[in-house]
PDB file of C-alpha atoms and ligand atoms in Angstrom:
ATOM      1  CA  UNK A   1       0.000   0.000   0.000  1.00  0.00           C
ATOM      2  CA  UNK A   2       1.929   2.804  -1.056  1.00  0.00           C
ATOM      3  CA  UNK A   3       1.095   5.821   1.072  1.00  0.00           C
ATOM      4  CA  UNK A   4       3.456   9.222   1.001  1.00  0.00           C
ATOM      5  CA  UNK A   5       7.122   7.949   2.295  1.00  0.00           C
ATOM      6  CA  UNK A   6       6.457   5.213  -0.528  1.00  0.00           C
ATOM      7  CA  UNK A   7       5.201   7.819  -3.222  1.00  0.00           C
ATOM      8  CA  UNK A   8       7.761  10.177  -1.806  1.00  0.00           C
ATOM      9  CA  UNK A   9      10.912   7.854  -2.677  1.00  0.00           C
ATOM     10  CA  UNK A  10       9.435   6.875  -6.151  1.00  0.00           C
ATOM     11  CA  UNK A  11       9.346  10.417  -7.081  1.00  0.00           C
ATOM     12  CA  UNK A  12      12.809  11.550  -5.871  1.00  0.00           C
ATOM     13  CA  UNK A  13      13.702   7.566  -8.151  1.00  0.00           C
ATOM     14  CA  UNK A  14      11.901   9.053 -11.216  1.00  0.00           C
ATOM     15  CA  UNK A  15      12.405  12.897 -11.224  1.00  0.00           C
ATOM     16  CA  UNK A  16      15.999  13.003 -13.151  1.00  0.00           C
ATOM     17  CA  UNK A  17      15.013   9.904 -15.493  1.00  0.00           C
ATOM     18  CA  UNK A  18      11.701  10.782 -16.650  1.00  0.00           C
ATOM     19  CA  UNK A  19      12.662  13.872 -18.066  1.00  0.00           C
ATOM     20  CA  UNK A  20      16.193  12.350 -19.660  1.00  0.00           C
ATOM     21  CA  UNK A  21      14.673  11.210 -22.633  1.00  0.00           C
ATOM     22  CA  UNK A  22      11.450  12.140 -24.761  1.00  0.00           C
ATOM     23  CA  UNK A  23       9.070   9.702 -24.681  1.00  0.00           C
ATOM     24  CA  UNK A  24       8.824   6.946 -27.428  1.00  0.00           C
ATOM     25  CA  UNK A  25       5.899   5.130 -27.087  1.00  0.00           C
ATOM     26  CA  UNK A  26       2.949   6.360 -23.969  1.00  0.00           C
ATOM     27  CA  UNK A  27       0.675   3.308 -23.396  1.00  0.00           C
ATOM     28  CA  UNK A  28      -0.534   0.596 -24.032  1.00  0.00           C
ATOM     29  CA  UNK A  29      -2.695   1.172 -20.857  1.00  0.00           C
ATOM     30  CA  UNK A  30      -5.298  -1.399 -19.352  1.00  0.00           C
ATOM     31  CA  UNK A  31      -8.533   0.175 -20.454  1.00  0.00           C
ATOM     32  CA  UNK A  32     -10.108   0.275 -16.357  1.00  0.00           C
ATOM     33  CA  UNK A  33      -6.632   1.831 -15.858  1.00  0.00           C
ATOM     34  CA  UNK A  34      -6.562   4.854 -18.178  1.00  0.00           C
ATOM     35  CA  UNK A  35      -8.939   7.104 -16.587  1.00  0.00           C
ATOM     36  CA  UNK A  36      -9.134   9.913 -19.547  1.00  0.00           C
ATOM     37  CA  UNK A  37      -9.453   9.896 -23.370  1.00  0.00           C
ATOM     38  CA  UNK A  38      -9.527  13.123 -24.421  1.00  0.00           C
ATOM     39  CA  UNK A  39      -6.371  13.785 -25.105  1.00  0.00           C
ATOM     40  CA  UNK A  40      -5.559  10.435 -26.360  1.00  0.00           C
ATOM     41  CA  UNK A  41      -2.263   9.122 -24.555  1.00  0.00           C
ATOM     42  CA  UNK A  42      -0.807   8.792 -28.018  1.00  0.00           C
ATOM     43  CA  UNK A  43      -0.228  13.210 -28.144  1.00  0.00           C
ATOM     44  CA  UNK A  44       2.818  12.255 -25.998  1.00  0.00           C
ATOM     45  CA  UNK A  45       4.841  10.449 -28.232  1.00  0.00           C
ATOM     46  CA  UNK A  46       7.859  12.224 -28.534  1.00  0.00           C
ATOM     47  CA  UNK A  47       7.184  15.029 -25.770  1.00  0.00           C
ATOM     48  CA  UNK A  48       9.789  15.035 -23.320  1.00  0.00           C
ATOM     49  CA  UNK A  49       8.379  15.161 -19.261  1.00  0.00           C
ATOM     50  CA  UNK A  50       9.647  18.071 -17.147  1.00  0.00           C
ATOM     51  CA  UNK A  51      10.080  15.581 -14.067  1.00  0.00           C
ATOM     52  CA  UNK A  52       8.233  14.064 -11.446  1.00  0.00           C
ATOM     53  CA  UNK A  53       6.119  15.822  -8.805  1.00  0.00           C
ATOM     54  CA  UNK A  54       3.703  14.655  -5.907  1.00  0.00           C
ATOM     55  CA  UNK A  55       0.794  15.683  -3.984  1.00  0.00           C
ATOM     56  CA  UNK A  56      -0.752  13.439  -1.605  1.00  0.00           C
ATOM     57  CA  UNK A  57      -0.723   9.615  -2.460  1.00  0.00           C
ATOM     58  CA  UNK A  58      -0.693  11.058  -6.319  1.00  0.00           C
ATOM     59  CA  UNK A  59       2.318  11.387  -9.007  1.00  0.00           C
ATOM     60  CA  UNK A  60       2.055  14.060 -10.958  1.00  0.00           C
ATOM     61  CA  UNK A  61       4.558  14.107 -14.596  1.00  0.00           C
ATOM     62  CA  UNK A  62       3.786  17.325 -16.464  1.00  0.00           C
ATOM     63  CA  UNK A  63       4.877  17.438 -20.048  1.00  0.00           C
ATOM     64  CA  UNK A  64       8.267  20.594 -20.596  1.00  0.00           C
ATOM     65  CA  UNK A  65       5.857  22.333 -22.683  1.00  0.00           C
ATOM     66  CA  UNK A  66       3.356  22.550 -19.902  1.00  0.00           C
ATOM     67  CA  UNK A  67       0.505  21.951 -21.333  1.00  0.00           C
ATOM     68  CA  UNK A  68      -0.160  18.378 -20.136  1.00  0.00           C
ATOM     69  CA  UNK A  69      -0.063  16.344 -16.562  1.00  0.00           C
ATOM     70  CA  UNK A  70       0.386  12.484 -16.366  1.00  0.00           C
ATOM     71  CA  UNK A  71      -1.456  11.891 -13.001  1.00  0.00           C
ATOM     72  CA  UNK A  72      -0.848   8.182 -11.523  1.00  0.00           C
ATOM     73  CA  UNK A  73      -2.586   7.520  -8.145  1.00  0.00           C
ATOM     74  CA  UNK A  74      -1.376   3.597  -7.145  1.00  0.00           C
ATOM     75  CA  UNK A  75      -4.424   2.874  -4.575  1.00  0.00           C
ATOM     76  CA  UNK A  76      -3.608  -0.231  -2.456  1.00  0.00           C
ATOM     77  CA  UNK A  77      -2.451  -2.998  -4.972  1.00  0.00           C
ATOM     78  CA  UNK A  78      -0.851  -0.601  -8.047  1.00  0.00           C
ATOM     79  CA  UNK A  79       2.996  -0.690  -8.413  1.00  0.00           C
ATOM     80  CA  UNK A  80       5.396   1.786 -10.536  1.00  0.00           C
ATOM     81  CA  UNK A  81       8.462   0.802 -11.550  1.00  0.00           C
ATOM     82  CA  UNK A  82      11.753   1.852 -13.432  1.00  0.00           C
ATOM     83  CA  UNK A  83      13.071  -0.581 -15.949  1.00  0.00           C
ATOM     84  CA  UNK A  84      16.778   0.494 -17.648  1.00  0.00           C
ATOM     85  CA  UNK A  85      17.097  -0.099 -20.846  1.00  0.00           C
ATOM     86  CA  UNK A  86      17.170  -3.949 -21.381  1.00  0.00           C
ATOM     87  CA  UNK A  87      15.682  -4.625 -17.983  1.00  0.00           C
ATOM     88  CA  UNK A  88      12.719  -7.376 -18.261  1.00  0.00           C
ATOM     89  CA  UNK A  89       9.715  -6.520 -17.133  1.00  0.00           C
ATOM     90  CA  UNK A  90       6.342  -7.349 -16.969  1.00  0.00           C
ATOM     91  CA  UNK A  91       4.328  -8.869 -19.613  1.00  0.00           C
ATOM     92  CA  UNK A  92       1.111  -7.279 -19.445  1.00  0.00           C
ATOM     93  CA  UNK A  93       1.236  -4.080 -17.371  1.00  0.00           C
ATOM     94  CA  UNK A  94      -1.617  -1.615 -16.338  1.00  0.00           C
ATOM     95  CA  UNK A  95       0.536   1.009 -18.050  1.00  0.00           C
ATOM     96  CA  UNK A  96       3.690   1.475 -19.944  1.00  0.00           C
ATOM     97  CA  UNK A  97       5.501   4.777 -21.285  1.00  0.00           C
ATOM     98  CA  UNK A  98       8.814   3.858 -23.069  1.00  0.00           C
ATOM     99  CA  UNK A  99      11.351   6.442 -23.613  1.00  0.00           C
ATOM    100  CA  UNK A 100      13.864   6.945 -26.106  1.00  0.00           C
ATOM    101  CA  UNK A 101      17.285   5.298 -25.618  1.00  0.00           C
ATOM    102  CA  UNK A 102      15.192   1.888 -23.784  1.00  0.00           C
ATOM    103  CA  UNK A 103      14.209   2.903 -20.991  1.00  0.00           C
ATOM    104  CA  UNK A 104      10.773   2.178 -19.491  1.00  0.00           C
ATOM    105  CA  UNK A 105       8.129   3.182 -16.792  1.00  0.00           C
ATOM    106  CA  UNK A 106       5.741   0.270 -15.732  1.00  0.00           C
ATOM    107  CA  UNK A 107       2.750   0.084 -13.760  1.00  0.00           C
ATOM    108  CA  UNK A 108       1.408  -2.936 -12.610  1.00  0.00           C
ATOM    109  CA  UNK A 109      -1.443  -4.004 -10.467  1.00  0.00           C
ATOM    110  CA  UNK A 110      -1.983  -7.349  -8.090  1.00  0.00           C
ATOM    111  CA  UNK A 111      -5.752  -8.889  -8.397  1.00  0.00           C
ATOM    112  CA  UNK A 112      -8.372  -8.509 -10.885  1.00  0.00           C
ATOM    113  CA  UNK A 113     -10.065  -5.432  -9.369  1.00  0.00           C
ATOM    114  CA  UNK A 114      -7.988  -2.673 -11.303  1.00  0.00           C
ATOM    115  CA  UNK A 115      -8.278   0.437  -9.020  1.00  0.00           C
ATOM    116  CA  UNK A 116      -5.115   2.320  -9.846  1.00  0.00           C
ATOM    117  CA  UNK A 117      -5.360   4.776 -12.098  1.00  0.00           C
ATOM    118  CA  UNK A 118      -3.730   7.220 -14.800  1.00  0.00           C
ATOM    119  CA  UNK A 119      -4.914  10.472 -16.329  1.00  0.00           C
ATOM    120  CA  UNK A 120      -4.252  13.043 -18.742  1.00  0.00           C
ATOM    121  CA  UNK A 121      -4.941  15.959 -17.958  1.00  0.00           C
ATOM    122  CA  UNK A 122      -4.088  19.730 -18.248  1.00  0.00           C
ATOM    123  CA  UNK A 123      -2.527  21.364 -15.773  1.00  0.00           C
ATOM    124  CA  UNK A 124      -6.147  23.033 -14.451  1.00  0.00           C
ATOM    125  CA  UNK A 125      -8.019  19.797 -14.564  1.00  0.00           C
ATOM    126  CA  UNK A 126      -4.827  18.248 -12.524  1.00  0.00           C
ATOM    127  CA  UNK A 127      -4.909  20.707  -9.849  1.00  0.00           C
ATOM    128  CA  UNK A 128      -8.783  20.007  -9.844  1.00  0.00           C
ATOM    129  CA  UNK A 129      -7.977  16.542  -9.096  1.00  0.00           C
ATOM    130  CA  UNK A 130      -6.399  17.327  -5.893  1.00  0.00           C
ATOM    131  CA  UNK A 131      -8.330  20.436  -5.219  1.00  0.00           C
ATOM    132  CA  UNK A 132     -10.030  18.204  -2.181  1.00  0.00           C
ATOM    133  CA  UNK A 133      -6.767  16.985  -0.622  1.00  0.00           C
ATOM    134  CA  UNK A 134      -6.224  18.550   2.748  1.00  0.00           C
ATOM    135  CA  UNK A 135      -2.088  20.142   3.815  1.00  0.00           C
ATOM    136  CA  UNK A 136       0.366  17.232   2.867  1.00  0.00           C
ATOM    137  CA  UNK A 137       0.847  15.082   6.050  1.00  0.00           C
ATOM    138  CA  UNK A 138       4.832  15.414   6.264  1.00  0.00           C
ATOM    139  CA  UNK A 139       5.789  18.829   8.160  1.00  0.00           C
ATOM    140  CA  UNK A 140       2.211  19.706   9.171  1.00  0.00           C
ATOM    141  CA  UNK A 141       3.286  21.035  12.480  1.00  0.00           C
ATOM    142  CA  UNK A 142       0.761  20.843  15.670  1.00  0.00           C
ATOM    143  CA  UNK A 143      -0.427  24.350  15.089  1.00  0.00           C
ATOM    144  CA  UNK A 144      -2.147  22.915  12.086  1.00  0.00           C
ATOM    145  CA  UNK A 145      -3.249  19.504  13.181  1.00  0.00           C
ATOM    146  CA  UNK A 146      -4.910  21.464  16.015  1.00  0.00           C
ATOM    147  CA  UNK A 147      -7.132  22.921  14.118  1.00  0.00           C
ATOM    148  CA  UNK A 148      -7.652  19.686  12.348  1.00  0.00           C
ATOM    149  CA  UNK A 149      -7.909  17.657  15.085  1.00  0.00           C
ATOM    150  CA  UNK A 150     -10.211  19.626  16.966  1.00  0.00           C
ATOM    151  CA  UNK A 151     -12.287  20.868  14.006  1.00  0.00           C
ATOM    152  CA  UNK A 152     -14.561  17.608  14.123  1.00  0.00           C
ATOM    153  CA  UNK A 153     -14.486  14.926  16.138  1.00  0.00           C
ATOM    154  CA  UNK A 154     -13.483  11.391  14.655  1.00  0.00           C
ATOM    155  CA  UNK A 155     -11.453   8.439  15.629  1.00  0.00           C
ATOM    156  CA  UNK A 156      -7.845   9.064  15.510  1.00  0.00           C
ATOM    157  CA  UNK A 157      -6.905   6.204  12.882  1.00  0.00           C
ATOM    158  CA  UNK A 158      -9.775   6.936  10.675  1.00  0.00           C
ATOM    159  CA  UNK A 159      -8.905  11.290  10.801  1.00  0.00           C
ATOM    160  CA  UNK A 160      -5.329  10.209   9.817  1.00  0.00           C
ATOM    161  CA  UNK A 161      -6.449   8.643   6.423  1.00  0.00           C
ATOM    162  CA  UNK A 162      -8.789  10.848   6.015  1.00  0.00           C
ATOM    163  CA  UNK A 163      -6.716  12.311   2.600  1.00  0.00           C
ATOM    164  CA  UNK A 164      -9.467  15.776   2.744  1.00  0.00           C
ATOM    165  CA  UNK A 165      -8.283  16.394   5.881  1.00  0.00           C
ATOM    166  CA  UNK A 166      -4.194  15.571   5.690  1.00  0.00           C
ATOM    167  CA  UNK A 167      -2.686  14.185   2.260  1.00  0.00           C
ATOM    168  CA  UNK A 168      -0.943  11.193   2.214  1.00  0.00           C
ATOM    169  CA  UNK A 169      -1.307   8.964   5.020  1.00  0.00           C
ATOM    170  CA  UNK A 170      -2.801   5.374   5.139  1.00  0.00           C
ATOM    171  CA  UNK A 171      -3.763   2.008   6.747  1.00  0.00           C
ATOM    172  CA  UNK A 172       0.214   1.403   7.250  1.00  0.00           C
ATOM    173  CA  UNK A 173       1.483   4.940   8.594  1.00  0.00           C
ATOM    174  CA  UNK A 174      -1.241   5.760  10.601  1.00  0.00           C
ATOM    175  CA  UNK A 175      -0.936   2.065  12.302  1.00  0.00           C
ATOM    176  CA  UNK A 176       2.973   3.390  12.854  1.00  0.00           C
ATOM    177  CA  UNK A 177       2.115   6.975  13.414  1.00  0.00           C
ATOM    178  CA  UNK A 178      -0.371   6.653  16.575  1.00  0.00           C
ATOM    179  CA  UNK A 179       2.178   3.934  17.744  1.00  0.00           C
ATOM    180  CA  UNK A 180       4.702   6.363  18.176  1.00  0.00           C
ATOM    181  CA  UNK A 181       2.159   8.623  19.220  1.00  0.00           C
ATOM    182  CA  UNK A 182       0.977   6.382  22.188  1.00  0.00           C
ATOM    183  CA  UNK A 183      -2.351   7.312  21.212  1.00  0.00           C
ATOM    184  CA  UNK A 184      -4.941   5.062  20.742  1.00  0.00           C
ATOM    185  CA  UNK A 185      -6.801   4.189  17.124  1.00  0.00           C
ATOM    186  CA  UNK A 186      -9.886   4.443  18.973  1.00  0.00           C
ATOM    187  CA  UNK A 187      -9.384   7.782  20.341  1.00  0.00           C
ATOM    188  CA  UNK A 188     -11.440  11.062  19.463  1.00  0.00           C
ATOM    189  CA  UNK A 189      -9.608  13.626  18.013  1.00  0.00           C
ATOM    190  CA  UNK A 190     -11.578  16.354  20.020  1.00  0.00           C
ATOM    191  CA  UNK A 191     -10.838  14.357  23.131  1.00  0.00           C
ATOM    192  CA  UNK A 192      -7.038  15.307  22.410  1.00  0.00           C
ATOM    193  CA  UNK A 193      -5.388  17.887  24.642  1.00  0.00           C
ATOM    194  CA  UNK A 194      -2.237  19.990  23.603  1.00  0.00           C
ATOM    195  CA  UNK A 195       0.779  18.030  24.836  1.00  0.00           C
ATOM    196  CA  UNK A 196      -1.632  15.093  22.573  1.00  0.00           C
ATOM    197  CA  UNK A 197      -1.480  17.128  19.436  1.00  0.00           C
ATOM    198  CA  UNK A 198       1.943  17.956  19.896  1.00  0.00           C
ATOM    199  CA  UNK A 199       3.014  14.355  20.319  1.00  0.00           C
ATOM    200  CA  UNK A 200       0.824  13.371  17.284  1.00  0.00           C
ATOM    201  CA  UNK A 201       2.417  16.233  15.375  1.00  0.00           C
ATOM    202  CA  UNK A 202       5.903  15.254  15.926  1.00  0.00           C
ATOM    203  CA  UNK A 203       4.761  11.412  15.566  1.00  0.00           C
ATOM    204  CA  UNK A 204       3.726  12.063  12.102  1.00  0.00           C
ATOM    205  CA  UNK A 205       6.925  13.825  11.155  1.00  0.00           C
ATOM    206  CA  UNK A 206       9.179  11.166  12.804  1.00  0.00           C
ATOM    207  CA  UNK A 207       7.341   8.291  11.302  1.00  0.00           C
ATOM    208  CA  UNK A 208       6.887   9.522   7.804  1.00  0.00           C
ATOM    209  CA  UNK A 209      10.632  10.500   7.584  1.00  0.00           C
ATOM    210  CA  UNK A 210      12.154   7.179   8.960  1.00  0.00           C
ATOM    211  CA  UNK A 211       9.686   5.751   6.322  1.00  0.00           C
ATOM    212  CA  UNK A 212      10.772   7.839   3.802  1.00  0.00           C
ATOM    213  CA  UNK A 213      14.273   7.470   4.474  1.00  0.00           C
ATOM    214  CA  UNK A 214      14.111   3.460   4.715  1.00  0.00           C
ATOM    215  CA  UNK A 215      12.469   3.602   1.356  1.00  0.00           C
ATOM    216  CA  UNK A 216      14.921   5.360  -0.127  1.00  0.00           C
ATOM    217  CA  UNK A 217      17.103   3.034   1.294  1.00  0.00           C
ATOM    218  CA  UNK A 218      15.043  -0.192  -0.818  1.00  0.00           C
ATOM    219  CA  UNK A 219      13.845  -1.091   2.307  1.00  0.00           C
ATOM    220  CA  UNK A 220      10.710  -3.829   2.603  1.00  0.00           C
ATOM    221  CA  UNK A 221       7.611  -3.728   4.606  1.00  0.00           C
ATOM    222  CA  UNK A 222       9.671  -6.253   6.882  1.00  0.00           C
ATOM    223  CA  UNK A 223      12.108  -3.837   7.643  1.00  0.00           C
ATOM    224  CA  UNK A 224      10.143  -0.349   7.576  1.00  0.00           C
ATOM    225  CA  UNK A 225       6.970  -1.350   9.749  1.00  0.00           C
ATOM    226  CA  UNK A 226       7.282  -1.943  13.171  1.00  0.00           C
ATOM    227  CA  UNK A 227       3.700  -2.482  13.979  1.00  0.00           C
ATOM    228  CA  UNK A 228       2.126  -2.728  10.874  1.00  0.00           C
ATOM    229  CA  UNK A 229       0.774  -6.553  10.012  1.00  0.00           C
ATOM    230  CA  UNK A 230       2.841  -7.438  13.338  1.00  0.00           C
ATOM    231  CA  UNK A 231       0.132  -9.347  15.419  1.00  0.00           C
ATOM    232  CA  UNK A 232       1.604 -11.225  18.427  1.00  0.00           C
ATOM    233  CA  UNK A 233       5.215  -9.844  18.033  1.00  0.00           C
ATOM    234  CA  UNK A 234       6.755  -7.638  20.529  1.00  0.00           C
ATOM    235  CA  UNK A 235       6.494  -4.090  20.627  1.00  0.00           C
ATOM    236  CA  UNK A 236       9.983  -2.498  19.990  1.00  0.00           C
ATOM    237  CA  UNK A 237       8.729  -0.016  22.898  1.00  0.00           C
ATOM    238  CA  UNK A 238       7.328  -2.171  25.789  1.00  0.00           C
ATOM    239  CA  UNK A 239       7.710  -6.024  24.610  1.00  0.00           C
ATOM    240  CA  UNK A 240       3.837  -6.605  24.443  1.00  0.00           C
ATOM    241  CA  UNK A 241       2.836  -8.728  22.129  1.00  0.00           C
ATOM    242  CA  UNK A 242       0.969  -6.411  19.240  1.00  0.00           C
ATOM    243  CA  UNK A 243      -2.298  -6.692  18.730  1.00  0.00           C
ATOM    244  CA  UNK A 244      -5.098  -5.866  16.078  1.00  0.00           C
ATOM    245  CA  UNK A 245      -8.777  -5.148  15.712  1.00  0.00           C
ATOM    246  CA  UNK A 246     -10.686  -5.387  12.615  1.00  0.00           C
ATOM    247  CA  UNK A 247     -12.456  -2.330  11.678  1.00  0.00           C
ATOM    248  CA  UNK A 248     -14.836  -2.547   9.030  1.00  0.00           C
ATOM    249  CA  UNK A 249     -12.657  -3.017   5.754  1.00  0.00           C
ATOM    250  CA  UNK A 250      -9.483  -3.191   7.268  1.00  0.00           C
ATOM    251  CA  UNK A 251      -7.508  -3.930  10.274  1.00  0.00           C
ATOM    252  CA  UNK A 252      -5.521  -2.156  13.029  1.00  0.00           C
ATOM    253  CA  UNK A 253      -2.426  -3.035  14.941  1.00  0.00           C
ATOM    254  CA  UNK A 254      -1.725  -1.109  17.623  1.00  0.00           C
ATOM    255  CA  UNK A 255       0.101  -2.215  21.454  1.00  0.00           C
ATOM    256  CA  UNK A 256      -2.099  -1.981  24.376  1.00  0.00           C
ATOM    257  CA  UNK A 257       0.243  -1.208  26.535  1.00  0.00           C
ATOM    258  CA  UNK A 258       1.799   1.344  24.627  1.00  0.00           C
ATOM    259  CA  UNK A 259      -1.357   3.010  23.090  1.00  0.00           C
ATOM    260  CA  UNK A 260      -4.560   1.929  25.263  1.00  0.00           C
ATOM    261  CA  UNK A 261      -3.496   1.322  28.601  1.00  0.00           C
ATOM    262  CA  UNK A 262      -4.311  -2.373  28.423  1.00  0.00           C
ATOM    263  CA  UNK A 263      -7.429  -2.297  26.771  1.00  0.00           C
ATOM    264  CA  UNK A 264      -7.737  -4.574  24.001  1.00  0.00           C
ATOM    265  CA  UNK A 265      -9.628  -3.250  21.468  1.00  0.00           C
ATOM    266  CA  UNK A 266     -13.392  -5.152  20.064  1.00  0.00           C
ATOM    267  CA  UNK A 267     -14.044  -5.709  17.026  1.00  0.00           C
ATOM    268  CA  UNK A 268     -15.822  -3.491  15.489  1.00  0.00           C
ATOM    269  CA  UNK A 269     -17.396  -5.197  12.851  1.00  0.00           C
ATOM    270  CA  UNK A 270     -19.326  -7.370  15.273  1.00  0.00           C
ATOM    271  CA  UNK A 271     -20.217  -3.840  18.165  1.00  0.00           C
ATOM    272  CA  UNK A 272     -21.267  -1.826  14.720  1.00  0.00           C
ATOM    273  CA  UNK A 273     -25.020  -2.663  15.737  1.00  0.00           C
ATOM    274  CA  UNK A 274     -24.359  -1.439  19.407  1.00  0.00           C
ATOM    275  CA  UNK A 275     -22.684   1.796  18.429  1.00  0.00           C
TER     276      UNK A 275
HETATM  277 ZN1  LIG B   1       4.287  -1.204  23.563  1.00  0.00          ZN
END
């Protein structure tokens, strides 16, 4: 699931070689994974991209001329990835551009429900795209998430992936974010008090960086979650065993000593008639 460290890295990977060559060939795409028609991906043959940018969870590759924006948002299962000239790579991807001189950019997607996406789009219906997305989630600063958190009240791992109200945070970071926070999942936001906020603040920078630099780095889940899809191993804090809750689509992990004072959380898809 890539959320912004993971997006992050990919576009610091891709800014310098996307815009190295002009592009030879833009598509094939999967037809549920090209979003847009009009233009046809074919007007970027031989355009050369001015680089790669980000906003949120999205990539954004605007054409030198700037009059066009490749937007690629990954969802959960979608994968981008570099290929040097020569380099195999997958048979049938989502999405393809190949540049002059061999070199290729491939998008991929696990399962049969294709949910990533690409668009084309000009530069005004681009920024329209992520007109909704609230301040990106890395530097935020507690002044900020303040007024966020206090502005409505909603559980804490729910207002952290909540991508109109902070860009770029998902099911993974804000399972490491509230960690480090010692906050718990469950919590209301308007429940928090300053020194909360504060904690959460710096929690957000602290975790998004150290995922961010690990990816970088090539680092896997394995290595760059600590509680993430860690039930029953110890917390790197305390030594409790980790523990989750499912909650509706997804699931949680989270240490109850660390984050809910021994509490172990129910299940929420079974209490969801009590609530
Ligand atoms: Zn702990």
């Amino acid at each position: 699931m890539p959320e912004l460290p993971e997006m992050e890295s990919l576009r610091r990977l891709l800014d310098e070689p996307v815009a190295a060559h002009p592009i030879l060939q833009a598509g094939p795409a999967h037809v549920a994974t090209l979003k847009t028609f009009d233009p046809p991906l074919r007007v970027l043959d031989g355009q050369r991209l001015a680089g790669a940018e980000r906003r949120g969870k999205r990539l954004f590759f605007p054409t030198e001329d700037g009059k066009l924006v490749l937007v690629v948002h990954l969802m959960s299962a979608g994968r981008l990835k570099w290929l040097k000239p020569g380099e195999a790579g997958p048979k049938k991807p989502a999405f393809r551009l190949a540049f002059e001189g061999g070199a290729q950019l491939v998008m991929t997607e696990a399962g049969s429900k294709k949910r990533a996406g690409v668009w084309l789009l000009t530069p005004e219906a681009a920024a329209e795209e992520v007109a909704h997305l609230g301040p990106e989630a890395l530097g935020l600063g507690p002044e900020r998430l303040a007024e966020i958190v206090h502005g409505e009240s909603r559980r804490l791992h729910a207002l952290l992936r909540n991508q109109h109200l902070i860009a770029g945070i998902g099911r993974a970071w804000a399972n490491e974010i509230l960690h480090a926070a010692k906050l718990s999942p469950y919590a209301l936001s308007s429940d928090l008090d300053d020194e909360e906020v504060a904690r959460l603040a710096a929690a957000i920078d602290s975790e998004l960086a150290r995922g961010l630099e690990l990816r970088e780095a090539g680092a896997s889940d394995e290595k760059t979650y600590r509680v993430h899809r860690r039930l029953g191993e110890p917390c790197h804090l305390c030594g409790t065993p980790l523990a989750q809750v499912d909650f509706e689509e997804h699931t949680i992990f989270y240490c109850p000593t660390c984050q809910t004072g021994g509490r172990v959380l129910k299940d929420r898809r079974l209490s969801r008639l009590l609530r």
